[in-house]
Amino acid sequence: MLLSKRKLINTLFLLSFPFYGIGMYLGIKASASFGTLFAVAPFILILLVHGLDLVYRRQVRNMVTGAYWVGLLFLLTLVWSFWKAQSEGFPSLQTGNTFAFTIMFLVPFHAAIVVHIRNRDQPDFDFSLLLLKSLSILVFVNILGYAAGLQNVVHRIEGRINLPFLLGIYDAAHLLAIINLMLLFYMKDFARKPYRFMLLFGFYMVNMAIMISVNSRLSFMTFLLLTGLFFFKSIGKARLVFPISLFVMPLLVNFALFIYWVLTLPFMTAIVSRVDKADVTTFNNRTTVWDVGWAWLENDRSGLLLGHGYQGQYKLDGWDHIAEVFNTRNATNVHMHSTFMQTLIGQGIVGYGLFLVVMWQLVRYFRSSYLEGRQEAPLFAMVVYLLFILQIDIVCYGNDFGNALTFCLFAMVVMDPKYISRKPRALDGTIME
């Protein structure tokens, strides 16, 4: 009976990210509350199955370390930022959908912890592969939806592939980049397993084709850079990868002209379109919203400790100009195009400080797995990509899939090693001494 519950929980986790993607679509097409709860339904079911089993057993044990509380406190600051905005009458937040967002932010982390608890003594458990399969199913579901004529309802651009079951068109590029970076670890042993290699390579190339069609320049350049570092096994030696990532935004802004030059090289122009100089050097108007955030940090700093709440940037000086830049009547829904900026403005230095601790522990834990050649090594590629892209995109914030993904990863970090009885395994599945 215990084994069947474990399999059920693992299956629910396998379905979690496909549900998450479809929920984002339903949240716009139907109801924000319904879509949000649908998105995390497998996570909720994992907690229900585990909770009912604990009631039956009448036995509860704490299997997490103190790092768990850092993650929980960060998520609570995120929840607080939404309730603050709702209490102040933010247009798109009502009691119902704010409550649904609260559930959405809290359950993936705890459900992923349950997955690790249930598999702590299972020698065949491979969290990296389980997560890769879940994300891959999300890609296939998106391809099927697109083939059926569905379009992204949040953000779509004519002439490009607009995968429907994601929160925005550029989320597809991030999802595909993460999967392809992980596939680099699995595309091996062509001589012994040629069919497996060709299947993975075919999937890799399909992802590349979609990524190019999405045409997200920043994500594609980040993907190419990290591909080189992982392919030549240089990333593990880069001890400064975490502090360097914190300066991605100012480095991009200061090297904007150099990036434009790179994008105009024959090799890049054959792959990436939209190389208009003004567009590239402002990173598709990202610098406009970043300037408002930097001005707040330099000159104002009101609400710096705890933040202004969800979408709190609309309260900052200079935000009125954003409506004109983005050609919208309502600038309150324009986000900061940066998880770093969005978190700092919405949750203050308390929330952002906690988020940095979470990311630092992720880097430290999975870098160790990578250097030791363990099964979890591909997850280091995922962590590094998220670490760099969160500075210049919103994918790791709030209800975007990157936030849930980050805390599913963090669930592995917070597990107390003394309760993990399965032996560590190498990438090829052999037991490590």
CSV table of C-alpha atoms in Angstrom, one decimal:
chain,number,residue,atom,x,y,z
A,1,MET,CA,0.0,0.0,0.0
A,2,LEU,CA,2.9,2.4,0.8
A,3,LEU,CA,4.5,1.6,-2.5
A,4,SER,CA,1.2,2.5,-4.4
A,5,LYS,CA,1.0,5.8,-2.5
A,6,ARG,CA,4.6,6.6,-3.5
A,7,LYS,CA,3.9,5.8,-7.1
A,8,LEU,CA,0.7,7.9,-7.0
A,9,ILE,CA,2.7,10.9,-5.5
A,10,ASN,CA,5.4,10.6,-8.1
A,11,THR,CA,2.8,10.4,-10.9
A,12,LEU,CA,1.1,13.5,-9.6
A,13,PHE,CA,4.4,15.3,-9.5
A,14,LEU,CA,5.1,14.2,-13.1
A,15,LEU,CA,1.8,15.9,-14.1
A,16,SER,CA,2.4,19.0,-12.0
A,17,PHE,CA,4.0,21.3,-14.6
A,18,PRO,CA,1.7,20.3,-17.5
A,19,PHE,CA,-1.2,21.2,-15.2
A,20,TYR,CA,0.6,24.4,-14.2
A,21,GLY,CA,0.9,25.5,-17.8
A,22,ILE,CA,-2.8,24.7,-18.6
A,23,GLY,CA,-3.8,26.5,-15.5
A,24,MET,CA,-2.2,29.6,-16.7
A,25,TYR,CA,-4.2,29.5,-19.8
A,26,LEU,CA,-7.5,28.8,-18.0
A,27,GLY,CA,-6.7,31.6,-15.5
A,28,ILE,CA,-7.0,34.1,-18.4
A,29,LYS,CA,-9.7,32.4,-20.5
A,30,ALA,CA,-12.0,31.4,-17.7
A,31,SER,CA,-11.4,32.6,-14.1
A,32,ALA,CA,-8.2,33.6,-12.3
A,33,SER,CA,-9.1,31.7,-9.2
A,34,PHE,CA,-10.1,28.5,-11.1
A,35,GLY,CA,-7.0,28.6,-13.3
A,36,THR,CA,-4.7,29.2,-10.4
A,37,LEU,CA,-6.1,26.3,-8.4
A,38,PHE,CA,-6.1,24.1,-11.5
A,39,ALA,CA,-2.5,24.9,-12.0
A,40,VAL,CA,-1.5,23.5,-8.6
A,41,ALA,CA,-4.1,20.7,-8.4
A,42,PRO,CA,-1.5,17.9,-8.5
A,43,PHE,CA,0.6,19.6,-5.8
A,44,ILE,CA,-2.5,19.9,-3.6
A,45,LEU,CA,-3.4,16.2,-4.2
A,46,ILE,CA,0.2,15.2,-3.2
A,47,LEU,CA,-0.3,17.1,0.1
A,48,LEU,CA,-3.8,15.5,0.6
A,49,VAL,CA,-2.5,12.0,0.0
A,50,HIS,CA,0.4,12.5,2.3
A,51,GLY,CA,-1.7,14.3,5.0
A,52,LEU,CA,-4.3,11.5,5.1
A,53,ASP,CA,-1.5,8.9,5.4
A,54,LEU,CA,-0.1,10.8,8.4
A,55,VAL,CA,-3.5,10.9,10.0
A,56,TYR,CA,-3.8,7.2,9.5
A,57,ARG,CA,-0.4,6.5,10.9
A,58,ARG,CA,-0.6,9.1,13.7
A,59,GLN,CA,3.1,9.7,13.3
A,60,VAL,CA,4.7,13.0,12.2
A,61,ARG,CA,8.5,13.6,12.0
A,62,ASN,CA,10.4,16.7,11.0
A,63,MET,CA,12.7,15.7,8.1
A,64,VAL,CA,13.8,19.2,7.0
A,65,THR,CA,16.7,21.4,8.0
A,66,GLY,CA,16.6,25.0,9.1
A,67,ALA,CA,16.9,26.1,5.5
A,68,TYR,CA,13.3,25.2,5.1
A,69,TRP,CA,12.3,28.2,7.2
A,70,VAL,CA,14.2,30.6,4.9
A,71,GLY,CA,12.2,29.3,2.0
A,72,LEU,CA,8.9,29.5,3.9
A,73,LEU,CA,9.6,33.0,5.1
A,74,PHE,CA,10.4,34.2,1.6
A,75,LEU,CA,7.1,32.7,0.3
A,76,LEU,CA,5.2,34.4,3.1
A,77,THR,CA,6.7,37.7,2.1
A,78,LEU,CA,5.4,37.0,-1.4
A,79,VAL,CA,2.0,36.1,0.0
A,80,TRP,CA,2.0,39.3,2.1
A,81,SER,CA,2.8,41.5,-0.9
A,82,PHE,CA,-0.3,40.2,-2.7
A,83,TRP,CA,-2.6,40.7,0.3
A,84,LYS,CA,-1.2,44.2,0.8
A,85,ALA,CA,-2.0,45.1,-2.8
A,86,GLN,CA,-5.4,43.6,-2.5
A,87,SER,CA,-6.2,45.5,0.7
A,88,GLU,CA,-5.1,48.7,-1.1
A,89,GLY,CA,-7.6,48.1,-3.9
A,90,PHE,CA,-5.2,46.9,-6.6
A,91,PRO,CA,-7.5,46.5,-9.7
A,92,SER,CA,-6.9,42.8,-10.6
A,93,LEU,CA,-6.9,41.4,-7.1
A,94,GLN,CA,-10.0,40.3,-5.2
A,95,THR,CA,-10.2,38.2,-2.1
A,96,GLY,CA,-10.9,35.0,-4.1
A,97,ASN,CA,-8.0,35.1,-6.4
A,98,THR,CA,-5.6,36.5,-3.8
A,99,PHE,CA,-6.5,33.4,-1.6
A,100,ALA,CA,-5.9,31.2,-4.7
A,101,PHE,CA,-2.5,32.8,-5.3
A,102,THR,CA,-1.6,32.2,-1.6
A,103,ILE,CA,-2.2,28.5,-2.1
A,104,MET,CA,-0.3,28.5,-5.4
A,105,PHE,CA,2.8,30.1,-3.8
A,106,LEU,CA,2.9,27.7,-0.8
A,107,VAL,CA,1.9,24.3,-2.1
A,108,PRO,CA,4.6,23.4,-4.7
A,109,PHE,CA,7.4,23.7,-2.2
A,110,HIS,CA,5.7,21.5,0.4
A,111,ALA,CA,4.5,19.0,-2.2
A,112,ALA,CA,8.0,18.6,-3.6
A,113,ILE,CA,9.3,18.0,0.0
A,114,VAL,CA,6.7,15.2,0.3
A,115,VAL,CA,8.1,13.7,-2.9
A,116,HIS,CA,11.5,13.6,-1.4
A,117,ILE,CA,10.2,12.2,1.9
A,118,ARG,CA,8.3,9.4,0.1
A,119,ASN,CA,11.4,8.5,-2.0
A,120,ARG,CA,14.1,8.9,0.6
A,121,ASP,CA,14.7,5.1,0.8
A,122,GLN,CA,14.1,4.3,-2.9
A,123,PRO,CA,17.3,3.4,-4.7
A,124,ASP,CA,15.7,4.0,-8.2
A,125,PHE,CA,14.5,7.5,-7.4
A,126,ASP,CA,16.0,10.2,-9.8
A,127,PHE,CA,14.6,13.6,-9.1
A,128,SER,CA,16.4,15.2,-12.0
A,129,LEU,CA,14.9,12.8,-14.5
A,130,LEU,CA,11.5,13.1,-12.9
A,131,LEU,CA,11.6,16.9,-13.2
A,132,LEU,CA,12.9,16.7,-16.8
A,133,LYS,CA,10.0,14.4,-17.7
A,134,SER,CA,7.5,16.7,-16.2
A,135,LEU,CA,8.8,19.8,-18.1
A,136,SER,CA,9.1,17.7,-21.3
A,137,ILE,CA,5.4,16.8,-21.0
A,138,LEU,CA,4.6,20.5,-20.6
A,139,VAL,CA,6.4,21.1,-23.9
A,140,PHE,CA,4.5,18.3,-25.7
A,141,VAL,CA,1.2,19.6,-24.3
A,142,ASN,CA,2.0,23.1,-25.6
A,143,ILE,CA,3.0,21.7,-29.0
A,144,LEU,CA,-0.4,19.8,-29.2
A,145,GLY,CA,-2.3,22.9,-28.1
A,146,TYR,CA,-0.5,25.1,-30.7
A,147,ALA,CA,-1.2,22.5,-33.4
A,148,ALA,CA,-4.8,22.6,-32.4
A,149,GLY,CA,-4.9,26.3,-33.1
A,150,LEU,CA,-4.6,27.7,-29.5
A,151,GLN,CA,-2.5,30.8,-29.0
A,152,ASN,CA,-0.9,32.4,-25.9
A,153,VAL,CA,-3.5,34.6,-24.3
A,154,VAL,CA,-1.2,36.8,-22.4
A,155,HIS,CA,1.5,37.7,-25.0
A,156,ARG,CA,1.6,36.7,-28.6
A,157,ILE,CA,3.5,38.1,-31.6
A,158,GLU,CA,2.6,37.5,-35.2
A,159,GLY,CA,5.1,35.4,-37.2
A,160,ARG,CA,6.4,33.5,-34.2
A,161,ILE,CA,5.4,30.3,-32.3
A,162,ASN,CA,3.2,31.4,-29.4
A,163,LEU,CA,2.9,28.3,-27.2
A,164,PRO,CA,-0.5,28.6,-25.4
A,165,PHE,CA,0.1,27.0,-22.0
A,166,LEU,CA,2.6,29.4,-20.5
A,167,LEU,CA,2.3,32.8,-18.9
A,168,GLY,CA,4.0,34.6,-21.8
A,169,ILE,CA,5.7,33.9,-25.1
A,170,TYR,CA,9.2,34.2,-23.7
A,171,ASP,CA,8.5,31.7,-21.0
A,172,ALA,CA,8.7,29.1,-23.8
A,173,ALA,CA,12.2,30.1,-24.5
A,174,HIS,CA,13.2,29.7,-20.9
A,175,LEU,CA,11.5,26.4,-20.6
A,176,LEU,CA,13.2,25.0,-23.7
A,177,ALA,CA,16.6,26.4,-22.7
A,178,ILE,CA,16.4,24.7,-19.3
A,179,ILE,CA,15.4,21.4,-20.9
A,180,ASN,CA,18.1,21.5,-23.5
A,181,LEU,CA,20.8,22.4,-21.0
A,182,MET,CA,19.7,19.3,-19.0
A,183,LEU,CA,19.7,17.1,-22.1
A,184,LEU,CA,23.4,17.8,-22.6
A,185,PHE,CA,24.0,15.5,-19.6
A,186,TYR,CA,21.8,12.7,-21.0
A,187,MET,CA,22.9,12.7,-24.7
A,188,LYS,CA,25.7,10.2,-24.2
A,189,ASP,CA,26.7,6.7,-25.0
A,190,PHE,CA,25.8,6.8,-28.7
A,191,ALA,CA,27.7,3.6,-29.4
A,192,ARG,CA,25.9,1.6,-26.7
A,193,LYS,CA,22.5,3.3,-26.9
A,194,PRO,CA,22.1,4.8,-30.3
A,195,TYR,CA,18.3,4.9,-30.3
A,196,ARG,CA,18.1,6.7,-27.0
A,197,PHE,CA,20.7,9.2,-28.2
A,198,MET,CA,18.9,9.9,-31.4
A,199,LEU,CA,15.6,10.3,-29.6
A,200,LEU,CA,17.0,12.8,-27.2
A,201,PHE,CA,18.9,14.6,-29.9
A,202,GLY,CA,15.7,14.9,-32.0
A,203,PHE,CA,13.9,16.4,-29.0
A,204,TYR,CA,16.8,18.8,-28.5
A,205,MET,CA,16.6,20.0,-32.1
A,206,VAL,CA,12.9,20.4,-32.0
A,207,ASN,CA,13.3,22.5,-28.9
A,208,MET,CA,16.0,24.6,-30.7
A,209,ALA,CA,13.7,25.2,-33.6
A,210,ILE,CA,10.9,26.4,-31.3
A,211,MET,CA,13.3,28.5,-29.3
A,212,ILE,CA,14.6,30.2,-32.5
A,213,SER,CA,11.0,30.9,-33.6
A,214,VAL,CA,10.1,32.4,-30.2
A,215,ASN,CA,13.1,34.7,-30.9
A,216,SER,CA,13.9,35.8,-27.3
A,217,ARG,CA,17.3,37.3,-27.7
A,218,LEU,CA,18.3,37.5,-24.1
A,219,SER,CA,17.3,33.9,-23.3
A,220,PHE,CA,18.9,32.6,-26.4
A,221,MET,CA,22.2,34.3,-25.7
A,222,THR,CA,22.2,33.1,-22.1
A,223,PHE,CA,21.5,29.6,-23.3
A,224,LEU,CA,24.4,29.7,-25.8
A,225,LEU,CA,26.8,31.0,-23.2
A,226,LEU,CA,25.8,28.4,-20.6
A,227,THR,CA,25.9,25.6,-23.3
A,228,GLY,CA,29.5,26.5,-24.0
A,229,LEU,CA,30.4,26.6,-20.3
A,230,PHE,CA,28.7,23.2,-19.6
A,231,PHE,CA,29.9,21.5,-22.8
A,232,PHE,CA,33.5,22.4,-22.0
A,233,LYS,CA,33.0,21.7,-18.3
A,234,SER,CA,34.1,25.2,-17.3
A,235,ILE,CA,31.1,26.2,-15.1
A,236,GLY,CA,32.1,24.0,-12.2
A,237,LYS,CA,35.4,25.9,-11.8
A,238,ALA,CA,33.6,29.3,-11.8
A,239,ARG,CA,33.4,29.8,-8.0
A,240,LEU,CA,32.2,33.4,-8.6
A,241,VAL,CA,29.1,32.4,-10.6
A,242,PHE,CA,26.7,33.5,-7.9
A,243,PRO,CA,28.1,37.0,-7.3
A,244,ILE,CA,28.6,37.6,-11.0
A,245,SER,CA,25.0,36.7,-11.6
A,246,LEU,CA,23.9,39.5,-9.3
A,247,PHE,CA,25.3,42.1,-11.8
A,248,VAL,CA,23.8,40.7,-15.0
A,249,MET,CA,21.5,43.7,-15.4
A,250,PRO,CA,24.1,46.5,-15.1
A,251,LEU,CA,26.5,44.5,-17.2
A,252,LEU,CA,23.9,44.1,-20.0
A,253,VAL,CA,23.1,47.8,-19.9
A,254,ASN,CA,26.7,48.9,-20.0
A,255,PHE,CA,27.5,46.4,-22.8
A,256,ALA,CA,24.4,47.1,-24.9
A,257,LEU,CA,26.3,48.2,-27.9
A,258,PHE,CA,28.6,45.2,-27.8
A,259,ILE,CA,25.6,42.9,-27.6
A,260,TYR,CA,24.1,44.7,-30.6
A,261,TRP,CA,27.4,44.0,-32.5
A,262,VAL,CA,27.2,40.3,-31.5
A,263,LEU,CA,23.6,40.1,-32.7
A,264,THR,CA,24.5,41.6,-36.1
A,265,LEU,CA,27.2,39.0,-36.8
A,266,PRO,CA,26.3,36.8,-39.8
A,267,PHE,CA,25.9,33.7,-37.6
A,268,MET,CA,23.5,35.4,-35.2
A,269,THR,CA,21.5,37.3,-37.9
A,270,ALA,CA,20.8,33.9,-39.5
A,271,ILE,CA,19.2,32.7,-36.2
A,272,VAL,CA,17.9,35.8,-34.4
A,273,SER,CA,15.7,38.4,-36.0
A,274,ARG,CA,14.6,41.9,-34.6
A,275,VAL,CA,18.1,43.4,-34.5
A,276,ASP,CA,17.0,47.0,-34.6
A,277,LYS,CA,19.6,49.0,-32.8
A,278,ALA,CA,17.2,51.0,-30.5
A,279,ASP,CA,15.3,47.9,-29.7
A,280,VAL,CA,18.4,45.9,-28.9
A,281,THR,CA,20.1,48.5,-26.8
A,282,THR,CA,17.0,49.1,-24.7
A,283,PHE,CA,16.4,45.3,-24.5
A,284,ASN,CA,12.9,45.8,-25.9
A,285,ASN,CA,12.2,48.7,-23.5
A,286,ARG,CA,13.3,46.8,-20.5
A,287,THR,CA,15.7,49.6,-19.6
A,288,THR,CA,12.8,52.0,-19.3
A,289,VAL,CA,11.2,50.2,-16.4
A,290,TRP,CA,14.6,49.4,-14.9
A,291,ASP,CA,15.5,53.1,-14.8
A,292,VAL,CA,12.4,53.7,-12.7
A,293,GLY,CA,13.5,51.1,-10.3
A,294,TRP,CA,17.1,52.4,-10.1
A,295,ALA,CA,15.9,55.9,-9.6
A,296,TRP,CA,13.8,54.7,-6.6
A,297,LEU,CA,16.8,53.0,-5.1
A,298,GLU,CA,19.0,56.0,-5.6
A,299,ASN,CA,16.7,58.9,-4.7
A,300,ASP,CA,13.6,57.7,-2.8
A,301,ARG,CA,13.9,54.3,-1.1
A,302,SER,CA,10.4,54.5,0.4
A,303,GLY,CA,9.1,51.1,1.4
A,304,LEU,CA,12.6,49.7,1.0
A,305,LEU,CA,12.4,47.4,4.1
A,306,LEU,CA,9.2,45.5,3.4
A,307,GLY,CA,8.3,46.7,-0.1
A,308,HIS,CA,5.2,48.3,-1.8
A,309,GLY,CA,3.3,45.1,-2.4
A,310,TYR,CA,2.5,43.3,-5.6
A,311,GLN,CA,3.0,45.5,-8.6
A,312,GLY,CA,4.2,48.2,-6.2
A,313,GLN,CA,6.2,49.9,-9.0
A,314,TYR,CA,3.1,51.8,-10.1
A,315,LYS,CA,3.5,53.9,-6.9
A,316,LEU,CA,7.0,55.0,-7.9
A,317,ASP,CA,7.9,58.4,-9.5
A,318,GLY,CA,8.1,58.2,-13.2
A,319,TRP,CA,5.8,55.2,-13.7
A,320,ASP,CA,3.2,57.3,-15.5
A,321,HIS,CA,5.6,57.5,-18.4
A,322,ILE,CA,5.5,53.6,-18.7
A,323,ALA,CA,2.0,53.6,-20.1
A,324,GLU,CA,3.2,55.7,-23.1
A,325,VAL,CA,6.3,53.5,-23.7
A,326,PHE,CA,4.3,50.3,-23.7
A,327,ASN,CA,1.3,51.7,-25.5
A,328,THR,CA,-1.2,50.8,-22.8
A,329,ARG,CA,-3.9,52.6,-21.0
A,330,ASN,CA,-3.2,50.8,-17.7
A,331,ALA,CA,0.4,50.8,-16.6
A,332,THR,CA,-0.4,49.1,-13.3
A,333,ASN,CA,-0.1,45.7,-15.0
A,334,VAL,CA,3.3,46.3,-16.6
A,335,HIS,CA,5.8,44.3,-14.6
A,336,MET,CA,9.5,45.1,-14.1
A,337,HIS,CA,10.8,42.5,-16.5
A,338,SER,CA,13.1,41.4,-13.8
A,339,THR,CA,12.5,39.0,-10.9
A,340,PHE,CA,15.2,40.9,-8.9
A,341,MET,CA,13.5,44.3,-9.3
A,342,GLN,CA,10.0,42.9,-8.9
A,343,THR,CA,10.9,41.2,-5.7
A,344,LEU,CA,12.8,44.1,-4.2
A,345,ILE,CA,10.0,46.6,-5.0
A,346,GLY,CA,7.2,44.3,-3.9
A,347,GLN,CA,8.8,42.6,-0.9
A,348,GLY,CA,11.6,44.9,0.1
A,349,ILE,CA,15.1,44.0,1.1
A,350,VAL,CA,13.6,41.5,3.6
A,351,GLY,CA,12.0,39.5,0.8
A,352,TYR,CA,14.9,39.9,-1.6
A,353,GLY,CA,17.5,39.0,1.0
A,354,LEU,CA,15.6,35.8,1.8
A,355,PHE,CA,15.4,35.1,-2.0
A,356,LEU,CA,19.2,35.5,-2.3
A,357,VAL,CA,19.8,33.0,0.5
A,358,VAL,CA,17.5,30.5,-1.3
A,359,MET,CA,19.4,31.0,-4.6
A,360,TRP,CA,22.8,30.8,-2.9
A,361,GLN,CA,21.9,27.5,-1.2
A,362,LEU,CA,20.6,26.1,-4.5
A,363,VAL,CA,23.9,27.0,-6.3
A,364,ARG,CA,26.0,25.6,-3.5
A,365,TYR,CA,24.1,22.3,-3.2
A,366,PHE,CA,23.7,21.5,-6.9
A,367,ARG,CA,27.3,22.7,-7.8
A,368,SER,CA,28.5,20.1,-5.3
A,369,SER,CA,26.3,17.5,-7.1
A,370,TYR,CA,27.7,18.6,-10.4
A,371,LEU,CA,31.3,18.4,-9.3
A,372,GLU,CA,30.8,14.9,-7.8
A,373,GLY,CA,29.0,13.7,-11.0
A,374,ARG,CA,25.8,12.7,-9.2
A,375,GLN,CA,22.4,12.0,-10.7
A,376,GLU,CA,21.3,15.5,-9.7
A,377,ALA,CA,24.1,17.2,-11.8
A,378,PRO,CA,21.7,18.2,-14.6
A,379,LEU,CA,19.8,20.3,-12.1
A,380,PHE,CA,22.9,22.5,-11.7
A,381,ALA,CA,22.4,23.6,-15.3
A,382,MET,CA,18.8,24.5,-14.5
A,383,VAL,CA,19.8,26.5,-11.4
A,384,VAL,CA,22.5,28.4,-13.2
A,385,TYR,CA,20.2,29.4,-16.0
A,386,LEU,CA,17.5,30.6,-13.6
A,387,LEU,CA,20.1,32.4,-11.6
A,388,PHE,CA,21.2,34.5,-14.6
A,389,ILE,CA,17.9,35.0,-16.3
A,390,LEU,CA,16.0,36.1,-13.1
A,391,GLN,CA,17.9,39.4,-13.2
A,392,ILE,CA,16.5,40.3,-16.6
A,393,ASP,CA,13.2,38.5,-16.8
A,394,ILE,CA,10.1,37.9,-14.6
A,395,VAL,CA,10.1,34.1,-15.0
A,396,CYS,CA,11.0,33.3,-11.4
A,397,TYR,CA,8.5,35.7,-9.8
A,398,GLY,CA,5.0,35.1,-8.4
A,399,ASN,CA,2.7,32.8,-10.4
A,400,ASP,CA,5.2,32.3,-13.2
A,401,PHE,CA,6.4,28.7,-13.6
A,402,GLY,CA,10.0,29.6,-12.6
A,403,ASN,CA,9.0,30.4,-9.0
A,404,ALA,CA,7.4,26.9,-8.6
A,405,LEU,CA,10.3,25.3,-10.3
A,406,THR,CA,12.8,27.1,-8.0
A,407,PHE,CA,11.1,25.9,-4.9
A,408,CYS,CA,10.7,22.3,-6.2
A,409,LEU,CA,14.5,22.4,-6.5
A,410,PHE,CA,14.8,24.0,-3.0
A,411,ALA,CA,12.8,21.1,-1.5
A,412,MET,CA,15.7,18.8,-2.2
A,413,VAL,CA,18.1,21.2,-0.5
A,414,VAL,CA,16.1,21.4,2.7
A,415,MET,CA,15.8,17.7,3.3
A,416,ASP,CA,17.8,16.5,6.3
A,417,PRO,CA,20.5,14.1,5.0
A,418,LYS,CA,20.1,11.8,8.0
A,419,TYR,CA,16.7,10.7,6.7
A,420,ILE,CA,17.9,9.9,3.2
A,421,SER,CA,18.8,6.2,3.3
A,422,ARG,CA,19.2,5.6,-0.4
A,423,LYS,CA,22.8,5.6,-1.7
A,424,PRO,CA,23.9,8.4,-4.0
A,425,ARG,CA,24.2,7.4,-7.7
A,426,ALA,CA,26.2,8.7,-10.6
A,427,LEU,CA,24.7,9.9,-13.8
A,428,ASP,CA,24.9,6.5,-15.4
A,429,GLY,CA,22.9,5.0,-12.4
A,430,THR,CA,25.8,3.2,-10.7
A,431,ILE,CA,26.0,3.4,-6.9
A,432,MET,CA,28.7,5.9,-5.7
A,433,GLU,CA,30.9,4.8,-2.8
